[in-house]
Coordinates of C-alpha atoms in Angstrom, one line a residue:
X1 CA 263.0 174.9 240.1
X2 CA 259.9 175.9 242.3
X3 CA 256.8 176.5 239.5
X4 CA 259.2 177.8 237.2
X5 CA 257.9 175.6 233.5
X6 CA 259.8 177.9 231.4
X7 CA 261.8 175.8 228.5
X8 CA 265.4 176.0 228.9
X9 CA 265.1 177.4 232.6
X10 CA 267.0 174.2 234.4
X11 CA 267.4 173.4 238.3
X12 CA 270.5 171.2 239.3
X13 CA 268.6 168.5 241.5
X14 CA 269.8 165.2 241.1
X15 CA 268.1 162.5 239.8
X16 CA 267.7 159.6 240.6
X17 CA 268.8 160.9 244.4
X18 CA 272.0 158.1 244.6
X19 CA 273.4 159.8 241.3
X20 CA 276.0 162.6 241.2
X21 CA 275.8 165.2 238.1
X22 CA 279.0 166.8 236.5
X23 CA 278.7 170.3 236.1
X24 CA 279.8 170.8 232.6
X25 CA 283.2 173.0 232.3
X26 CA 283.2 176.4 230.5
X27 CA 283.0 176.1 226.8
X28 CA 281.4 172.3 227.0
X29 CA 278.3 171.6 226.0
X30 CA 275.4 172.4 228.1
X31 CA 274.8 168.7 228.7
X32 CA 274.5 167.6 232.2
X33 CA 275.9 163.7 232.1
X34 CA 274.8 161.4 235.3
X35 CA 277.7 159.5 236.8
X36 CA 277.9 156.7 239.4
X37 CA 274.2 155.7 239.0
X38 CA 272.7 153.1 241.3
X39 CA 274.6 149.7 240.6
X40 CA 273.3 147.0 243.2
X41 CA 269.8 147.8 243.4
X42 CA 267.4 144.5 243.6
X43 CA 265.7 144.2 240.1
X44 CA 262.0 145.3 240.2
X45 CA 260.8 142.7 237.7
X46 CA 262.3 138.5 239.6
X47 CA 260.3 137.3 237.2
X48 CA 261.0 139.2 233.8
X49 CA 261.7 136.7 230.3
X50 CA 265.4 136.2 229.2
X51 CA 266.7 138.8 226.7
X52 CA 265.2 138.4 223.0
X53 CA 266.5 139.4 220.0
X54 CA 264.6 141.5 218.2
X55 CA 265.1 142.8 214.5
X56 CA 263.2 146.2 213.1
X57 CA 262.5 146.8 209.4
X58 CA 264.4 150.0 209.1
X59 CA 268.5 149.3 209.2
X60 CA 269.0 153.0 210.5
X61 CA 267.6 152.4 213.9
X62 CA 269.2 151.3 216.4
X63 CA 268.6 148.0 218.4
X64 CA 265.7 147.6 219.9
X65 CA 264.9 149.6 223.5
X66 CA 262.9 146.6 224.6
X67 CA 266.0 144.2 224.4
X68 CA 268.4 146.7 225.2
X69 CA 266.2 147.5 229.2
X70 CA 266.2 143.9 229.7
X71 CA 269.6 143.5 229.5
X72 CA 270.3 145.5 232.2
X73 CA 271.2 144.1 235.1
X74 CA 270.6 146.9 237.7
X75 CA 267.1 147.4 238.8
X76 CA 267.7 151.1 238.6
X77 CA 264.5 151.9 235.8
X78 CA 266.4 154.7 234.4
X79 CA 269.0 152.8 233.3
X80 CA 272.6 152.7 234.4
X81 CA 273.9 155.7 232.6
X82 CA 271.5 158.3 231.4
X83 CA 272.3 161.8 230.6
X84 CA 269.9 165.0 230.6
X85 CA 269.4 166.2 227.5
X86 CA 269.2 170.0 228.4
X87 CA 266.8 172.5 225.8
X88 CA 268.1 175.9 226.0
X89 CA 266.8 179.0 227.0
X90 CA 264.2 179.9 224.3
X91 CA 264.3 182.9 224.7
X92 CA 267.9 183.4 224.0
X93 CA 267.8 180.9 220.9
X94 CA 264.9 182.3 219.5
X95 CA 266.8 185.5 219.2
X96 CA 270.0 183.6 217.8
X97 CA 267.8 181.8 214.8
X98 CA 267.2 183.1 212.0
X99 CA 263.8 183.1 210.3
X100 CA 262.6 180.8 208.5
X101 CA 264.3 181.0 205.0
X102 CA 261.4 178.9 203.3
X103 CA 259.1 180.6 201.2
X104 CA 257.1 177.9 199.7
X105 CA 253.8 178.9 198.1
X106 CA 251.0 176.6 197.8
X107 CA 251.3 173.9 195.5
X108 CA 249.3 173.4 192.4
X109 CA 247.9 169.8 190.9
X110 CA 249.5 167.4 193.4
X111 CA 250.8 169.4 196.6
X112 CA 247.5 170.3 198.2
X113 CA 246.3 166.9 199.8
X114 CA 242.8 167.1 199.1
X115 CA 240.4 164.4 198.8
X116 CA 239.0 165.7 195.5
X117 CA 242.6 165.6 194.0
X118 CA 243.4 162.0 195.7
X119 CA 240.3 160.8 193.9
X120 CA 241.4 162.3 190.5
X121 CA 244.7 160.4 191.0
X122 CA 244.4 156.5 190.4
X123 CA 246.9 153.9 190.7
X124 CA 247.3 151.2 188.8
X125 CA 246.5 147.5 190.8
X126 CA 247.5 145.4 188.9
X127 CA 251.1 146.6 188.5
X128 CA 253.5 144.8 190.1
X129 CA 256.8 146.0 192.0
X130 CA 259.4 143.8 191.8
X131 CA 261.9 145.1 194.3
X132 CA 265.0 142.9 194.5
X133 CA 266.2 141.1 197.5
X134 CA 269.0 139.3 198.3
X135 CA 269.4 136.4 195.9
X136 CA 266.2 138.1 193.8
X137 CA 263.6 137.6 196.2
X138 CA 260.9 140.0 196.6
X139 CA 259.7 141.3 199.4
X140 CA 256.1 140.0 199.8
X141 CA 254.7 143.3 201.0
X142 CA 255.6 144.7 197.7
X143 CA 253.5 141.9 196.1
X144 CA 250.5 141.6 196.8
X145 CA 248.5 144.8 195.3
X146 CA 251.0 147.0 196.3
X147 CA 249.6 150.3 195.1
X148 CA 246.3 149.6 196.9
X149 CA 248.4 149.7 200.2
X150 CA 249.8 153.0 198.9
X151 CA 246.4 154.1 197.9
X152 CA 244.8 153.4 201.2
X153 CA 247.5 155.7 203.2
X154 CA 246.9 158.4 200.5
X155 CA 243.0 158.6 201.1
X156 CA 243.7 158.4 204.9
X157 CA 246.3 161.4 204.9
X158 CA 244.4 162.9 203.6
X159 CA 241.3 163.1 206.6
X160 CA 241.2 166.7 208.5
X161 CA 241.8 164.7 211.4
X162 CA 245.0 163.3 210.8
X163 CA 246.6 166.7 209.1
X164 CA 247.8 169.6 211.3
X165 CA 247.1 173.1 210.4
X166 CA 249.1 174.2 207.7
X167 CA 248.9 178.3 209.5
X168 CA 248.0 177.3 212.9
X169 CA 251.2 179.2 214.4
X170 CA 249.1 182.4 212.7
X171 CA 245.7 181.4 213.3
X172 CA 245.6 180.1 216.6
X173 CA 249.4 180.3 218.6
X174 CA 249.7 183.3 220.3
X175 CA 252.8 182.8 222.1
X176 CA 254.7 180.5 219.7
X177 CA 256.6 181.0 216.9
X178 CA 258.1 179.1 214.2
X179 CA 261.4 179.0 215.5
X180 CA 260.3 177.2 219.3
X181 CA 258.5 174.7 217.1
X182 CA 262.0 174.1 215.3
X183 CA 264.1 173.9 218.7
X184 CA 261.4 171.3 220.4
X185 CA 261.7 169.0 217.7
X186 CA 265.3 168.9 217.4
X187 CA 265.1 168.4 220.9
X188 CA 262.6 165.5 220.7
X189 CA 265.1 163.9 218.2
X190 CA 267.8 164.1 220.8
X191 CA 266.0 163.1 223.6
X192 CA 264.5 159.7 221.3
X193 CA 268.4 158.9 220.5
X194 CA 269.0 158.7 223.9
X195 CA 265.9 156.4 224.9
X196 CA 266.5 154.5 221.9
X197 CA 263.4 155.4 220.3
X198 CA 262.8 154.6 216.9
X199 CA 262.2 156.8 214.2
X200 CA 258.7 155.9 213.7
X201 CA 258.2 157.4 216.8
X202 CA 259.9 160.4 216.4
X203 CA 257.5 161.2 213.5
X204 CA 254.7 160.1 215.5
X205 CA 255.2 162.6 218.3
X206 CA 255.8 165.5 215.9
X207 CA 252.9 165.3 214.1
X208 CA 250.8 164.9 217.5
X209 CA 252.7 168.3 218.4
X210 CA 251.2 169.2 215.3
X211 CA 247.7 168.3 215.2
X212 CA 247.3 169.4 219.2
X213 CA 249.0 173.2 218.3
X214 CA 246.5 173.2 215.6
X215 CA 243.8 173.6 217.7
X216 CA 244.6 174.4 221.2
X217 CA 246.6 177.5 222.5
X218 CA 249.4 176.2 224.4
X219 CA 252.2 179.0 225.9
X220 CA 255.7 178.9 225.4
X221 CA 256.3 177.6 228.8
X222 CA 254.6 174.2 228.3
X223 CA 255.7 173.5 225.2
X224 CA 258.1 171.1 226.2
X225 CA 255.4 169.8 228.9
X226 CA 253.9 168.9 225.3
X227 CA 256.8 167.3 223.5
X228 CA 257.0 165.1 226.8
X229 CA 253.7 164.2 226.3
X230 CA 253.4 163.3 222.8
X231 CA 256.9 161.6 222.5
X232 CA 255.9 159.1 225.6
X233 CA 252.4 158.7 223.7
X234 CA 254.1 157.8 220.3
X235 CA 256.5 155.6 222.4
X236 CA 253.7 153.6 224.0
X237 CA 252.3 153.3 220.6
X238 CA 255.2 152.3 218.6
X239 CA 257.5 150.8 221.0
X240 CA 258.0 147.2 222.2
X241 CA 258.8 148.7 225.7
X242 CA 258.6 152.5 226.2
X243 CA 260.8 154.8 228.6
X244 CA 259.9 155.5 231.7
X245 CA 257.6 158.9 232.8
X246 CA 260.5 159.0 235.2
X247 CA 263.3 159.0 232.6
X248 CA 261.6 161.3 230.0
X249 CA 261.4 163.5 233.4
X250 CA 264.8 163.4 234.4
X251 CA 266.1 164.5 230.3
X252 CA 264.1 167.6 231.0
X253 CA 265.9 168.3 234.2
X254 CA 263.1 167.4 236.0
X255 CA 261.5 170.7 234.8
X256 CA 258.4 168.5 234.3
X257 CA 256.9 166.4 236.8
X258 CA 255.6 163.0 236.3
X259 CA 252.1 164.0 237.2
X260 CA 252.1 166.7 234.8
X261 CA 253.5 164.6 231.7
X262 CA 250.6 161.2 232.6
X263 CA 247.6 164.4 232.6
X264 CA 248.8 165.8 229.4
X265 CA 249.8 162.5 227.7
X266 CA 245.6 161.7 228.7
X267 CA 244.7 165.2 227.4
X268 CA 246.7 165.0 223.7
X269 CA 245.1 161.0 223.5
X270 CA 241.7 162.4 224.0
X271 CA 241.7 165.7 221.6
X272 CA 243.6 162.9 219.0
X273 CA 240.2 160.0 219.5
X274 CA 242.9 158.1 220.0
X275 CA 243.7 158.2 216.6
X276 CA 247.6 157.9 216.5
X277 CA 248.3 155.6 213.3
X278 CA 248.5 158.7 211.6
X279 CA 250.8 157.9 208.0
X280 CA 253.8 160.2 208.8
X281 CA 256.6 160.9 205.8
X282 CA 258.2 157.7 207.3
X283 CA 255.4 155.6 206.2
X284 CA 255.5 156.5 203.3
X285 CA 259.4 156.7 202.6
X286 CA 259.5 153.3 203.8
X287 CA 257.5 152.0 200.8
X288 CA 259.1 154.8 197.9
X289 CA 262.5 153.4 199.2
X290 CA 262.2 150.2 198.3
X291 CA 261.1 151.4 194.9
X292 CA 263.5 153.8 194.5
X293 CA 266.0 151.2 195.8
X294 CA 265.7 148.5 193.0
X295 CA 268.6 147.6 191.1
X296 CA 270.5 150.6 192.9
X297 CA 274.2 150.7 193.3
X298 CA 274.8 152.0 196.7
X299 CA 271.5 151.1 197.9
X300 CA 272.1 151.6 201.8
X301 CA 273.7 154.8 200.9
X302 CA 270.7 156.1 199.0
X303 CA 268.1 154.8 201.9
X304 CA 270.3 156.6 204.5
X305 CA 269.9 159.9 202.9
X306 CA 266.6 159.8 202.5
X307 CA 266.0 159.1 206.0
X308 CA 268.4 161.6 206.7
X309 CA 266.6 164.4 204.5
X310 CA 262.9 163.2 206.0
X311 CA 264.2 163.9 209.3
X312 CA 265.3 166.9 208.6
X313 CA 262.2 167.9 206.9
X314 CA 259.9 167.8 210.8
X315 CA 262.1 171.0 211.6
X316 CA 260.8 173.2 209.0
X317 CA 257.3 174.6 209.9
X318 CA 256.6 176.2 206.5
X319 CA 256.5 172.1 204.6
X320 CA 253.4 171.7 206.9
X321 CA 251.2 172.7 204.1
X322 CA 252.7 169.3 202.0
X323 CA 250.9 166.0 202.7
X324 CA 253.5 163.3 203.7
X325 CA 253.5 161.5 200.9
X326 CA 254.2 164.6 198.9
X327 CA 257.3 165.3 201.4
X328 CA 258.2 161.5 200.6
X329 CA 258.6 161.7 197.0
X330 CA 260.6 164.9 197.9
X331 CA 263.2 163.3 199.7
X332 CA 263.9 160.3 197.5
X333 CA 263.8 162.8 194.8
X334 CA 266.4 164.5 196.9
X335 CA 268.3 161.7 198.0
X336 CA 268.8 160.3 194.4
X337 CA 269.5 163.8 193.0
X338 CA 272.9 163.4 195.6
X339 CA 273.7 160.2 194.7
X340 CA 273.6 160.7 190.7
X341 CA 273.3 164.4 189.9
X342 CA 274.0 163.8 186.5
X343 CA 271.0 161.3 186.1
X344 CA 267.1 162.1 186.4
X345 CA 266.2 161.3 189.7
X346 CA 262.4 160.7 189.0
X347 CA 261.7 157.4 187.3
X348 CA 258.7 156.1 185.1
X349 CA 258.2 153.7 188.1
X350 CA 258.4 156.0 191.1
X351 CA 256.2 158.0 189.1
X352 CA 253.3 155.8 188.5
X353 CA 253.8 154.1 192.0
X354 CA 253.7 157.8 194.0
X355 CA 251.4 159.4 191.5
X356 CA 253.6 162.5 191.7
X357 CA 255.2 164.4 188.7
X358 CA 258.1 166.2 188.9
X359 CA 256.1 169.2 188.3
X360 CA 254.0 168.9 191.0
X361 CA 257.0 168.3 193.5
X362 CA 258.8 171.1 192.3
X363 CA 258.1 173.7 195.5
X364 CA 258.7 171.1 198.0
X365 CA 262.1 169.9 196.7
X366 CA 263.4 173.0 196.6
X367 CA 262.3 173.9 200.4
X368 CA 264.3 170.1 201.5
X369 CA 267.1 171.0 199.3
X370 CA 267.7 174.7 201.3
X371 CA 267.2 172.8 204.1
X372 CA 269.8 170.7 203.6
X373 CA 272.2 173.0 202.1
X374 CA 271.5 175.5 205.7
X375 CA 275.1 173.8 207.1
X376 CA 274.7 177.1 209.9
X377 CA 271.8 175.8 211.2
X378 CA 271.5 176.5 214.8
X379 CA 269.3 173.2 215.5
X380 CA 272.1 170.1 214.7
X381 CA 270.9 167.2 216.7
X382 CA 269.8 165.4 213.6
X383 CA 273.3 166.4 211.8
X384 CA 275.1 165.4 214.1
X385 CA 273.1 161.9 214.2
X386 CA 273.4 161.3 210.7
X387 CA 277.5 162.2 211.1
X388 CA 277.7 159.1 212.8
X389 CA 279.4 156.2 211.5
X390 CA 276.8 153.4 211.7
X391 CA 274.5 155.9 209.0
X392 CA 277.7 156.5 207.2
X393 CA 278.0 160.1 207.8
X394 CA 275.3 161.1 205.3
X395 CA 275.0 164.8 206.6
X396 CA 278.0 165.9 205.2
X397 CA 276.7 164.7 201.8
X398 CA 274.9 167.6 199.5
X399 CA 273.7 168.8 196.0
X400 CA 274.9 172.3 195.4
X401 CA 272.2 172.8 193.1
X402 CA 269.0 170.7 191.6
X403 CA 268.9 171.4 187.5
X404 CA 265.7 172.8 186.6
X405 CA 265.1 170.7 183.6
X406 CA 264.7 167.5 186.5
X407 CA 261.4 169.2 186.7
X408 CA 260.2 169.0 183.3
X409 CA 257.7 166.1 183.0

């Protein structure tokens, strides 16, 4: 590897050194798989608690990491089978993507995320959501002044210090371009499936990417360096447990060293003053869903979609210019446009609860719907995550067209 950074530019060194790699055979995927890991090593942690349980309020992740690490008998911190999760050459896939197909123009009324426009926008208190549970119970979130909850994230997306630059790939990246951004992310989603990240954290890390791109020049070469460093700083935030520097390392092919990733981590938490609550589109969609979800036939179904769609949503760079909440409403609008094309998707109640018309989401549903529909897409990490059969396949689910009256208000 020698000081070679470039992304996609791999060395074959083993790692950890008592593992053997598998060269992958012509026509496989690039993916280098670690076999015969260490297996009898002492455990580095005598003294560690029995394995818990632990549950997380979205259904679509998967099992806790924390539980899953302590389960393992082998005291090999990289776990006993971990694969590299090889980004290619960016060069070469830059040249095989296509542009970006999204022309959205700035939005009018809702779309812009000002403060003077959040302010114009007031939600009702007193209302309350009743969103049904199993045997009718409510979930006391929804309760207790719901819409103030809702109100709060909107004023504090709101801040310039939680929203990237909309242009910064113009204004400020001189060796980027729209397309590396797109291939890093759906790299980061690969690489969280495989540390069993949560989602959460997955939105976390983009928008630091984001907010740090938005005002620091950073070449194309340590632009993974930077994905590193954000997804282990979203981890540590989010996570019960998060990976190891060592095994966020080793997934890069060890193109990154461990000292590198710690100094950058230190770097991105300092420029962000250690602000990384940020709301994300997951925040949000977490509380629309169980709006939307009320009294829905196919309830998992619909919430699967739309977490499918909000995934999808962190490739495009051009829906930077939509607050998350905006994005949000887009996806369930989405989402429940698949489900029941033949039925308006936007309700009085998601409506007053969002404090989005169907006017004012207009630009934004159209830019998820061609994202969706874009089955060529050269970046399929999330597809192929949302093909599996724990989220029901939900990628190969789609709308060939969104009627236009949906938008009327």
């Amino acid at each position: 590897m020698g000081g070679n950074r470039r992304m996609g530019s791999w060395g074959r060194a083993a790692f950890p050194p008592a593992a053997t790699c598998t060269k992958p055979a012509p026509g496989q995927s690039s993916v280098v798989r670690l076999v015969n890991a260490r297996q009898h090593a002492p455990s580095p942690h005598p003294s560690a608690a029995p394995m818990i349980s632990l549950t997380m309020s979205d259904r679509e992740n998967r099992p806790p990491r924390g539980g899953v690490k302590r389960a393992q008998p082998s005291g090999d911190p990289r776990g006993a089978k971990r694969r590299r999760v090889v980004l290619g050459e960016i060069e070469g896939n830059v040249a095989a993507t296509q542009p970006s197909s999204l022309e959205i123009g700035s939005i009018s009324g809702g779309g812009g995320g000002n403060e003077d426009w959040a302010k114009e926008n007031r939600f009702t208190e007193s209302r309350k959501v009743g969103v049904g549970g199993e045997n009718g119970r409510v979930d006391s979130m929804m309760c207790v002044r719901p819409c103030r909850i809702y109100q709060h994230l909107r004023s504090f997306e709101v801040r310039e210090s939680m929203r990237p630059l909309p242009d910064y790939m113009e204004k400020v990246q001189k060796d980027l371009k729209p397309e590396m951004r797109m291939i890093l992310v759906d790299w980061l989603v690969e690489v969280a499936e495989e540390c069993r990240l949560s989602a959460d954290a997955i939105f976390l890390a983009v928008n630091y990417v984001d907010r740090f791109l938005s005002r620091n020049v950073v070449s194309r070469n340590k632009l993974q360096l930077l994905g590193v460093s954000c997804i282990l700083a979203a981890s540590r935030y989010e996570e019960t447990v998060p990976p190891y520097v060592e095994e966020l390392c080793f997934m890069t092919d060890n193109s990154c060293t461990t000292d590198e990733v710690l100094k950058l981590e230190q770097e991105v938490v300092k420029f962000l003053n250690q602000e990384l609550n940020a709301p994300t589109t997951k925040t949000f969609l977490r509380i629309l869903s169980k709006v939307s979800l009320n009294n829905e036939q196919n309830s998992s179904l619909l919430e699967l979609t739309g977490y499918y769609l909000a995934e999808l949503s962190l490739l495009e760079y051009q829906l930077l210019r939509f607050p998350p909440s905006l994005i949000a409403a887009s996806v369930v609008f989405v989402a429940r446009c698949v489900m029941a094309p033949y039925q308006h998707p936007w309700t009085m109640e998601l409506q007053q609860y969002s404090g989005y018309r169907p006017s004012e989401m207009k630009e934004c549903v159209l830019g998820i719907h061609k994202l969706q529909l874009s089955k060529g897409h050269p970046c399929h990490a999330i597809r192929e995550k949302f093909m599996q059969r724990k989220f029901k396949r939900v990628a190969q689910m789609s709308l060939a067209d969104i009627p236009v009256q949906y938008f009327n208000n």
